[in-house]
Coordinates of C-alpha atoms and ligand atoms in Angstrom, one line a residue:
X1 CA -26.0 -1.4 47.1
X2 CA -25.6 -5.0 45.8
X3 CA -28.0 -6.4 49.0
X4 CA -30.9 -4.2 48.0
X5 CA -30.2 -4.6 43.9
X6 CA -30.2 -8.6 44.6
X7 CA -33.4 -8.8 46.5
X8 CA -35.0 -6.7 44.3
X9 CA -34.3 -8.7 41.1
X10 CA -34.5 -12.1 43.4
X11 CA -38.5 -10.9 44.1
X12 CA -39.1 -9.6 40.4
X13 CA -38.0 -13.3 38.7
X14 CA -39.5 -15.4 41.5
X15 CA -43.1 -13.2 40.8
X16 CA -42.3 -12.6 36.8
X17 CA -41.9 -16.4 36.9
X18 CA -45.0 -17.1 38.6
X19 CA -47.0 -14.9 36.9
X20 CA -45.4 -15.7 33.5
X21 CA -47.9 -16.6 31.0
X22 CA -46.3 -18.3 28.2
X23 CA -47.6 -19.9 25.3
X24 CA -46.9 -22.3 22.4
X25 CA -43.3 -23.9 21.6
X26 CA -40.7 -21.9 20.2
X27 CA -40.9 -21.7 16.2
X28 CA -37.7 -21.9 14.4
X29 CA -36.6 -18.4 12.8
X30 CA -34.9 -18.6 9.5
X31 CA -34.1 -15.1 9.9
X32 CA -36.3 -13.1 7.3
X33 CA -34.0 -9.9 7.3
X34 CA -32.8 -8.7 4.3
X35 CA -29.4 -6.4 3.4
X36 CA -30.5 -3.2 2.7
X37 CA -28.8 -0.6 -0.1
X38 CA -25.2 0.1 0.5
X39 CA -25.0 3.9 1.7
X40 CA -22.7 4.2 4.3
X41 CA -18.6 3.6 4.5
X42 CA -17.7 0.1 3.9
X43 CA -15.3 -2.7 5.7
X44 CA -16.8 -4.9 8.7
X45 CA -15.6 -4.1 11.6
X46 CA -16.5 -4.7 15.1
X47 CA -18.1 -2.3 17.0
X48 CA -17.5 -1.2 20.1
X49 CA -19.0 -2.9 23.9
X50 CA -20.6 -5.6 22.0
X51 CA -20.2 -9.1 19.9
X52 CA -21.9 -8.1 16.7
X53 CA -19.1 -7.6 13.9
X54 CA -21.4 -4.8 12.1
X55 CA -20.8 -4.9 8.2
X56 CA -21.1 -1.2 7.4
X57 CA -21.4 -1.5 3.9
X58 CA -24.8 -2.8 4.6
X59 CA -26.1 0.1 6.9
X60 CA -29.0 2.7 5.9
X61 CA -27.9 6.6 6.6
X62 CA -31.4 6.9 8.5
X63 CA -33.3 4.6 10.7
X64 CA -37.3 5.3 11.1
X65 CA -38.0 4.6 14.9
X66 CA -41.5 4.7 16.0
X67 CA -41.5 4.6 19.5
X68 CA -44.2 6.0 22.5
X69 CA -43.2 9.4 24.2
X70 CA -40.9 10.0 26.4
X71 CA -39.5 6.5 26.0
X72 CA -35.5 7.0 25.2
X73 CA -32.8 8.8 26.2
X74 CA -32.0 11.2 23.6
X75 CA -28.0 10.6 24.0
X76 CA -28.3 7.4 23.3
X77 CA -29.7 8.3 20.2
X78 CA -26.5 10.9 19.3
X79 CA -24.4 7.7 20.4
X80 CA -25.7 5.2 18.0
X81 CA -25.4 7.9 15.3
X82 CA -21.9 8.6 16.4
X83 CA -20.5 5.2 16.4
X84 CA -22.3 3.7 13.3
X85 CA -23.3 7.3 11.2
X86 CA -26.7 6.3 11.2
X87 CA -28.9 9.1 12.0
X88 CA -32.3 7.7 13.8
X89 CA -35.2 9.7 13.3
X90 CA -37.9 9.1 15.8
X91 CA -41.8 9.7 16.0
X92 CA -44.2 9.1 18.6
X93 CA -47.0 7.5 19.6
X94 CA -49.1 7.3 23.1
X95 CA -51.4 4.4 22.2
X96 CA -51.0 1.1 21.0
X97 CA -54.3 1.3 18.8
X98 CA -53.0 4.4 17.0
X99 CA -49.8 3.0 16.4
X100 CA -51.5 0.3 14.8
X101 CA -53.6 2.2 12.7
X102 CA -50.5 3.9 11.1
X103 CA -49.0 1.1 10.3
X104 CA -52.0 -1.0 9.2
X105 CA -52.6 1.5 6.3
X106 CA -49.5 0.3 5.0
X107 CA -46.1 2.1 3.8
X108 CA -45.9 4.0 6.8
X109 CA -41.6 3.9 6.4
X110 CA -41.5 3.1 9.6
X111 CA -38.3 0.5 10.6
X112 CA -38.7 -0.2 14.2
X113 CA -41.7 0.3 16.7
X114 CA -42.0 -0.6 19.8
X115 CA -45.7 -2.4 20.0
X116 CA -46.7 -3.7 24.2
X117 CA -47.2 -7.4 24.7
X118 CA -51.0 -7.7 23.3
X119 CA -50.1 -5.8 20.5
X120 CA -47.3 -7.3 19.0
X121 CA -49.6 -10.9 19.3
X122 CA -52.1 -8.8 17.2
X123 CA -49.0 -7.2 14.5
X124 CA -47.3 -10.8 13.7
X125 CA -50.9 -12.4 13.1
X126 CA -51.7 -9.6 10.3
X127 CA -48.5 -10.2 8.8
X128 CA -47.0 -6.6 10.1
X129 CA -43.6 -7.8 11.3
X130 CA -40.7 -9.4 9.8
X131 CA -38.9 -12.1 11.5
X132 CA -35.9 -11.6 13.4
X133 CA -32.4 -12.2 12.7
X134 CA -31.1 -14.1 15.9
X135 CA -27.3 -13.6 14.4
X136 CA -27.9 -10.2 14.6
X137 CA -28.5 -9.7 17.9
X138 CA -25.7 -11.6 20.0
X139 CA -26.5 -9.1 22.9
X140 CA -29.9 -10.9 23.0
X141 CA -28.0 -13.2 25.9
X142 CA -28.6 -10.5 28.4
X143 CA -32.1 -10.7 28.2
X144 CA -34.1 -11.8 31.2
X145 CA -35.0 -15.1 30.3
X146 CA -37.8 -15.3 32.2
X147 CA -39.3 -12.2 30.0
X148 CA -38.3 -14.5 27.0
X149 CA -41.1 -16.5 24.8
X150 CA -44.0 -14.9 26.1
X151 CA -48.0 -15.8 25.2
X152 CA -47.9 -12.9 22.6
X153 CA -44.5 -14.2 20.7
X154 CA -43.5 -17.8 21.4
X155 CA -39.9 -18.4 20.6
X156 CA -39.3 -14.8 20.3
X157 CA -39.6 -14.9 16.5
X158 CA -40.9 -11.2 15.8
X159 CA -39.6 -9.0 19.1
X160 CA -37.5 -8.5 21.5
X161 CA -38.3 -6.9 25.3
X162 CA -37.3 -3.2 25.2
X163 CA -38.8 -1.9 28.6
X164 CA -41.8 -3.1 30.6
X165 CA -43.4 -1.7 33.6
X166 CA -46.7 -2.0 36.3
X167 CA -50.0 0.4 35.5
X168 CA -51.4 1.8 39.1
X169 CA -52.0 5.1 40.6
X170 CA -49.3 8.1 40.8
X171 CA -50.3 10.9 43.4
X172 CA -49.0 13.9 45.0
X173 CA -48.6 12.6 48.9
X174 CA -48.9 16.4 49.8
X175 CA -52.7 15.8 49.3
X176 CA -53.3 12.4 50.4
X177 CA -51.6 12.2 53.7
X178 CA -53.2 8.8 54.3
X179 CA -51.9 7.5 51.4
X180 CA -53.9 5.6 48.0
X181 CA -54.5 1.9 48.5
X182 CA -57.8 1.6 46.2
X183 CA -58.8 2.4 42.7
X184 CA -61.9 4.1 44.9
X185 CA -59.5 7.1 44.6
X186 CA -59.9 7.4 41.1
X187 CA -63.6 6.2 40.8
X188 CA -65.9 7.0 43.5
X189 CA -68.0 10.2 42.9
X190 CA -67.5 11.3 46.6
X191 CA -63.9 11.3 46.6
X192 CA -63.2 12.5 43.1
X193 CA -65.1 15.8 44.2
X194 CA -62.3 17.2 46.3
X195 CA -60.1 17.1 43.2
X196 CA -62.0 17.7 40.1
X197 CA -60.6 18.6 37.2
X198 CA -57.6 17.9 38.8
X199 CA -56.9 14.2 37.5
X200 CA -56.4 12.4 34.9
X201 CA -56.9 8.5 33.5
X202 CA -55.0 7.0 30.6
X203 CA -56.4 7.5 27.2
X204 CA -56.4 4.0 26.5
X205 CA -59.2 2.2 25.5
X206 CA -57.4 -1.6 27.9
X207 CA -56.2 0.5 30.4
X208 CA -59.0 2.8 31.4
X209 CA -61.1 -0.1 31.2
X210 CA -58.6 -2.5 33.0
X211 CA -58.6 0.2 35.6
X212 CA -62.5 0.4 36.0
X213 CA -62.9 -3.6 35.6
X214 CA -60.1 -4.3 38.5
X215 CA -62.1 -2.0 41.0
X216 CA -65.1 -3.7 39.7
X217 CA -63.8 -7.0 41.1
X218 CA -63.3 -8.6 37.7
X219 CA -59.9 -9.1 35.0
X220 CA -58.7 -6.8 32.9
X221 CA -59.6 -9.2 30.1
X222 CA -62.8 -9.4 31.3
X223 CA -65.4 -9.2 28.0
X224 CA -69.1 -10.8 29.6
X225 CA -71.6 -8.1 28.6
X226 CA -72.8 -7.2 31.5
X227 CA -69.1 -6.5 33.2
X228 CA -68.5 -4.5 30.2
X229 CA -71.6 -2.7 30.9
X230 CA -70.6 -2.0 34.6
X231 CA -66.9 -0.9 33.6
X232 CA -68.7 1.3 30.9
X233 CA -71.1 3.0 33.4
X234 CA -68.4 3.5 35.5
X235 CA -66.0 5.5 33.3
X236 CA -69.4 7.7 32.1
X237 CA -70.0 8.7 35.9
X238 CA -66.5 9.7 36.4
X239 CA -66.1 11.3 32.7
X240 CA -67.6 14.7 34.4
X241 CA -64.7 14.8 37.2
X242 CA -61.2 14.7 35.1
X243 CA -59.0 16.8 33.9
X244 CA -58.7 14.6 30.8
X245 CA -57.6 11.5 29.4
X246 CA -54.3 11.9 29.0
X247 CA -51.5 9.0 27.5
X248 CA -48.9 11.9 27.0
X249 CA -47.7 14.2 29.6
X250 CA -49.1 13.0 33.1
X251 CA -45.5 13.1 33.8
X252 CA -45.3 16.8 33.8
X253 CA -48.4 17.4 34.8
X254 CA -48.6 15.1 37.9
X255 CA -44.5 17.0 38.3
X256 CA -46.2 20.6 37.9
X257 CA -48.7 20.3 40.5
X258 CA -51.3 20.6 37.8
X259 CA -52.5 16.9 38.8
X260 CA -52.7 15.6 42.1
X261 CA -53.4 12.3 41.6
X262 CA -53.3 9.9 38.0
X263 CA -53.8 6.5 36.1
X264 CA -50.9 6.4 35.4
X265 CA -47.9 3.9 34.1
X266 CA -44.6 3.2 36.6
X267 CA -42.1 5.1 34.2
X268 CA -44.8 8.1 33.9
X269 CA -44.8 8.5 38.0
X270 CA -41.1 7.6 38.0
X271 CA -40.0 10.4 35.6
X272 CA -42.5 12.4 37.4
X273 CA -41.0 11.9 40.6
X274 CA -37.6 12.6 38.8
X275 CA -38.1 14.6 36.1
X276 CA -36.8 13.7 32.8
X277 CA -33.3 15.0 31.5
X278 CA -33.7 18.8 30.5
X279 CA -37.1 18.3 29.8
X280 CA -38.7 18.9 33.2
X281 CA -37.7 18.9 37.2
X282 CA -39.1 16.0 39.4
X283 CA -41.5 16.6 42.5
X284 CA -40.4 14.8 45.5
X285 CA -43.9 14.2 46.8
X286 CA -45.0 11.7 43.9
X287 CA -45.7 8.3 44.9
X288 CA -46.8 5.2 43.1
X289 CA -49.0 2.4 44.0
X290 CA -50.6 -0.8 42.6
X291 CA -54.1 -0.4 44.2
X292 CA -55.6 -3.8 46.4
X293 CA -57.9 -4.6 43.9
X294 CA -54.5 -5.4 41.3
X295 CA -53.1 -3.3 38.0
X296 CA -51.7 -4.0 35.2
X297 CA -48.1 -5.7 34.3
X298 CA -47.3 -5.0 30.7
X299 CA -43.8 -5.1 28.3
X300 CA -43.4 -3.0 25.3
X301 CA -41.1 -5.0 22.7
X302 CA -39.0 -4.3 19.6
X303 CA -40.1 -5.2 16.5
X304 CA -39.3 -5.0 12.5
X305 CA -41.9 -3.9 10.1
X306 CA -42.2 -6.6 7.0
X307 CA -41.9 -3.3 4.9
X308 CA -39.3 -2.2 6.5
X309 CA -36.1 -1.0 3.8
X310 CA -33.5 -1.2 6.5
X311 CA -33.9 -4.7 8.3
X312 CA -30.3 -4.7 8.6
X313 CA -29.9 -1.5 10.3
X314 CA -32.8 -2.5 12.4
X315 CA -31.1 -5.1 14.1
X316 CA -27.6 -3.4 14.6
X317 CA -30.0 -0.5 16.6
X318 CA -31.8 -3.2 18.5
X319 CA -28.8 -5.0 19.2
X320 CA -27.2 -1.4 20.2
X321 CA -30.1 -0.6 22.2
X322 CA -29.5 -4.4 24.4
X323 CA -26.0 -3.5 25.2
X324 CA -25.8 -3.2 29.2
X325 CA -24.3 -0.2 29.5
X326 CA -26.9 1.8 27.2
X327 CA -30.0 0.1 28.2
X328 CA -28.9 1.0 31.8
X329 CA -28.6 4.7 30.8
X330 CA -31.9 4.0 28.9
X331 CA -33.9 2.4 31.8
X332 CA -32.1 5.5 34.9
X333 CA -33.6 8.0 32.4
X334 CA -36.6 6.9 31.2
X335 CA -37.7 5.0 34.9
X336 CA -39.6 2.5 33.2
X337 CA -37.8 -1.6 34.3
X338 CA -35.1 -3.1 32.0
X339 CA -35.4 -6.0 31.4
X340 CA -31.6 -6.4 31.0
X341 CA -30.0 -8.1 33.8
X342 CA -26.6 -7.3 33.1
X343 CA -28.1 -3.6 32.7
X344 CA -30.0 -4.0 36.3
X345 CA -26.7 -4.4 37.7
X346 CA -25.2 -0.8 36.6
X347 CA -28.0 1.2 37.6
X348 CA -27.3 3.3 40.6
X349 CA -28.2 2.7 44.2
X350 CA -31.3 5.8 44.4
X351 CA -32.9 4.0 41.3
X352 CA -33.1 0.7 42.9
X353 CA -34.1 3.0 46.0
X354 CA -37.2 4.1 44.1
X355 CA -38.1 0.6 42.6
X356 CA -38.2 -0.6 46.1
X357 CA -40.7 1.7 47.2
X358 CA -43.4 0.7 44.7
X359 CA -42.0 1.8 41.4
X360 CA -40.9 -1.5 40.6
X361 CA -43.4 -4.6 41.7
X362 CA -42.2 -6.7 44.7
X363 CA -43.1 -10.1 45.4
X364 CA -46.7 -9.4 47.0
X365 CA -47.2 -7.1 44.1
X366 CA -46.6 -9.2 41.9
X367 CA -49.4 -11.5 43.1
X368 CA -52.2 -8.4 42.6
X369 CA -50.7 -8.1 38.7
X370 CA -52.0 -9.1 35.1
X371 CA -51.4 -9.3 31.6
X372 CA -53.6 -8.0 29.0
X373 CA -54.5 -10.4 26.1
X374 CA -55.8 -10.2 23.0
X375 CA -58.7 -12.6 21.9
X376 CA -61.9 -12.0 19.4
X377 CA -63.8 -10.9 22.2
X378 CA -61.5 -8.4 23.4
X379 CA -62.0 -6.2 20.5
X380 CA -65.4 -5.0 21.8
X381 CA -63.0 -2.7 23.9
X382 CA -62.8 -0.4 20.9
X383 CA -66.4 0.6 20.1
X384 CA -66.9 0.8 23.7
X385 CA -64.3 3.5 24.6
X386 CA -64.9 5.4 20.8
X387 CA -68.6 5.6 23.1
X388 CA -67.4 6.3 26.3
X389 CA -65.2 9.3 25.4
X390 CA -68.2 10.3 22.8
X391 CA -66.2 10.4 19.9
Ligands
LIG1 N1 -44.4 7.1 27.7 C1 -44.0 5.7 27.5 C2 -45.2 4.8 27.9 C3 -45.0 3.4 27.6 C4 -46.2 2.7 28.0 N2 -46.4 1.5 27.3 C5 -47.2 0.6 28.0 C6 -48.5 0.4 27.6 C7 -49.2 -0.7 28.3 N3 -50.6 -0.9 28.0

């Protein structure tokens, strides 16, 4: 078990180190949490598998998690609530822009949300997030330091890594017995007739574009006019084929037989592949794969809302959540990559099975991978998708 769990993290750090694009020194956090109303028992007390000596006099009854679909195991949920007698209420989201929408029209009572990479660089500029307690979060040490002080949060002063994972093509290998090595599959009008209506593409307005741009030869953060143009003729010519744009439930769908084939991110296909707790049984017959012409390698991230009443509790749950046994649970059902090394090492053998044969990125992977940035220009992706799905 250890041989195959050691090269697999070897090749992910060697590539995540390569590929790493950091930015700007680390900034000094003062800490901007603040204690929170006393509601729950008192006396400071340890708490159990971790370092933090949680004050309960300072915990909220109820945490407000925002967090995208499908995205945590619900017992750990029931276990947090358990041990501290905080009771975490959760909503969803499926898209960074509508997460950010919410939250931009102010006292949305959200606590903690998990925003990806390009979005939390966008959140801490407008002033959405509070700074982070370091103190707080002593479980911080098992982080991956190599997925430390990224370009969207230098020094790690407004989020923490919660999960992060590869954006390709899941399909059903029942139907494709030569296998998917191109976005092709998804985009050119002769192939997509076999199987209309019967895929999908991401409803996101960086990834459906990423996708068309990458087969297009070009980055995802591509923004010249007349790339955009291309990408945007391209999504228009393959609107009439799909199923639908679909963030939500490719998982089941792709597991149902409903799809054969999807844009789809790692976890999705993984959990597909799986199935997910009670929710839904796994199909055997899903595979995953970065196409030759690259995807997408992105990291969804833990953050504090400025607004948010329960900074304290925030923490504890974010420290909770960084623990190695939990985020291993977290990461076996969910299928998306921890980025907890001490977590890596509980995960069972058939998990590190699956990362091995293309759910997780390997070295040459790696290579075909990018990160999606935010920049003035990169906002033109908005208007353009609002257009392309004729909203
Ligand atoms: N269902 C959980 C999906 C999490 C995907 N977040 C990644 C977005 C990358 N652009």
């Amino acid at each position: 078990m250890l041989k195959g769990h050691t090269r697999f993290i070897a090749l992910l750090l060697i590539g995540l180190f390569a590929l790493a694009a950091c930015g700007g020194q680390p900034t000094a956090s003062p800490g901007g949490a603040t204690a929170e109303p006393t509601t729950a028992p008192a006396t400071a007390q340890p708490s159990a598998g971790d370092d933090l000596q949680v004050d309960r006099s300072r915990l909220s009854r109820e945490l407000r998690f925002f967090n995208w679909s499908d995205y945590i195991d619900p017992s750990i949920l029931e276990d947090f609530e358990r041990e501290y007698g905080v009771r975490v209420i959760v909503d969803l989201f499926d898209a960074n822009e509508d997460m950010l929408a919410k939250v931009r029209a102010g006292r949305s009572g959200y606590d903690i949300i998990t925003p990806s990479d390009y979005a939390v660089d966008i959140m801490w500029r407008e002033g959405l997030l509070a700074k982070l307690d370091k103190s707080l979060l002593p479980n911080l040490k098992n982080i991956d330091p190599d997925l430390l002080d990224k370009y969207f949060d230098p020094g790690n002063v407004y989020s923490v890594p919660y999960m992060y994972g590869i954006t390709g093509i899941a399909y059903n290998r029942q139907f494709f017995p030569n296998g998917v090595d191109s976005w092709a599959a998804l985009f050119d009008t002769t192939q997509i007739e076999r199987y209309r209506k019967q895929f999908s593409m991401l409803d996101d307005e960086r990834e459906s574009f990423g996708a068309a741009l990458k087969y297009l030869g070009y980055s995802v953060n591509e923004t010249s006019p007349e790339a955009l143009r291309q990408a945007q003729e391209l999504l228009i010519a393959q609107k009439p084929f799909l199923a639908a744009y679909n963030s939500s439930d490719v998982n089941r769908k792709l597991a149902s037989g409903e799809y054969i084939i999807a844009h789809s991110w790692s976890g999705a296909a993984l959990q597909a592949r799986n199935g997910l707790g009670s929710e839904f049984s796994g199909n055997p017959d899903i595979v995953f794969v970065i196409p030759k012409e690259g995807g997408v390698i992105w990291m969804d991230n833990m953050v504090i809302l400025a607004d948010s009443p329960n900074a304290y509790t925030a923490h504890v749950f974010m420290n909770f959540l960084m623990r190695p046994d939990i985020a291993a649970r977290n990461a076996e059902y969910i299928g998306y990559l921890s980025p907890n090394v001490e977590a890596i090492k509980l995960l069972p053998q058939e998990i590190i099975d699956l990362y091995n044969e293309g759910f997780a990125p390997n070295e040459e992977v790696l290579k075909r991978l990018e990160w999606m940035v935010r920049n003035e220009q990169t906002s033109a992706f908005t208007s353009l998708w609002t257009a392309v799905k004729g909203e």
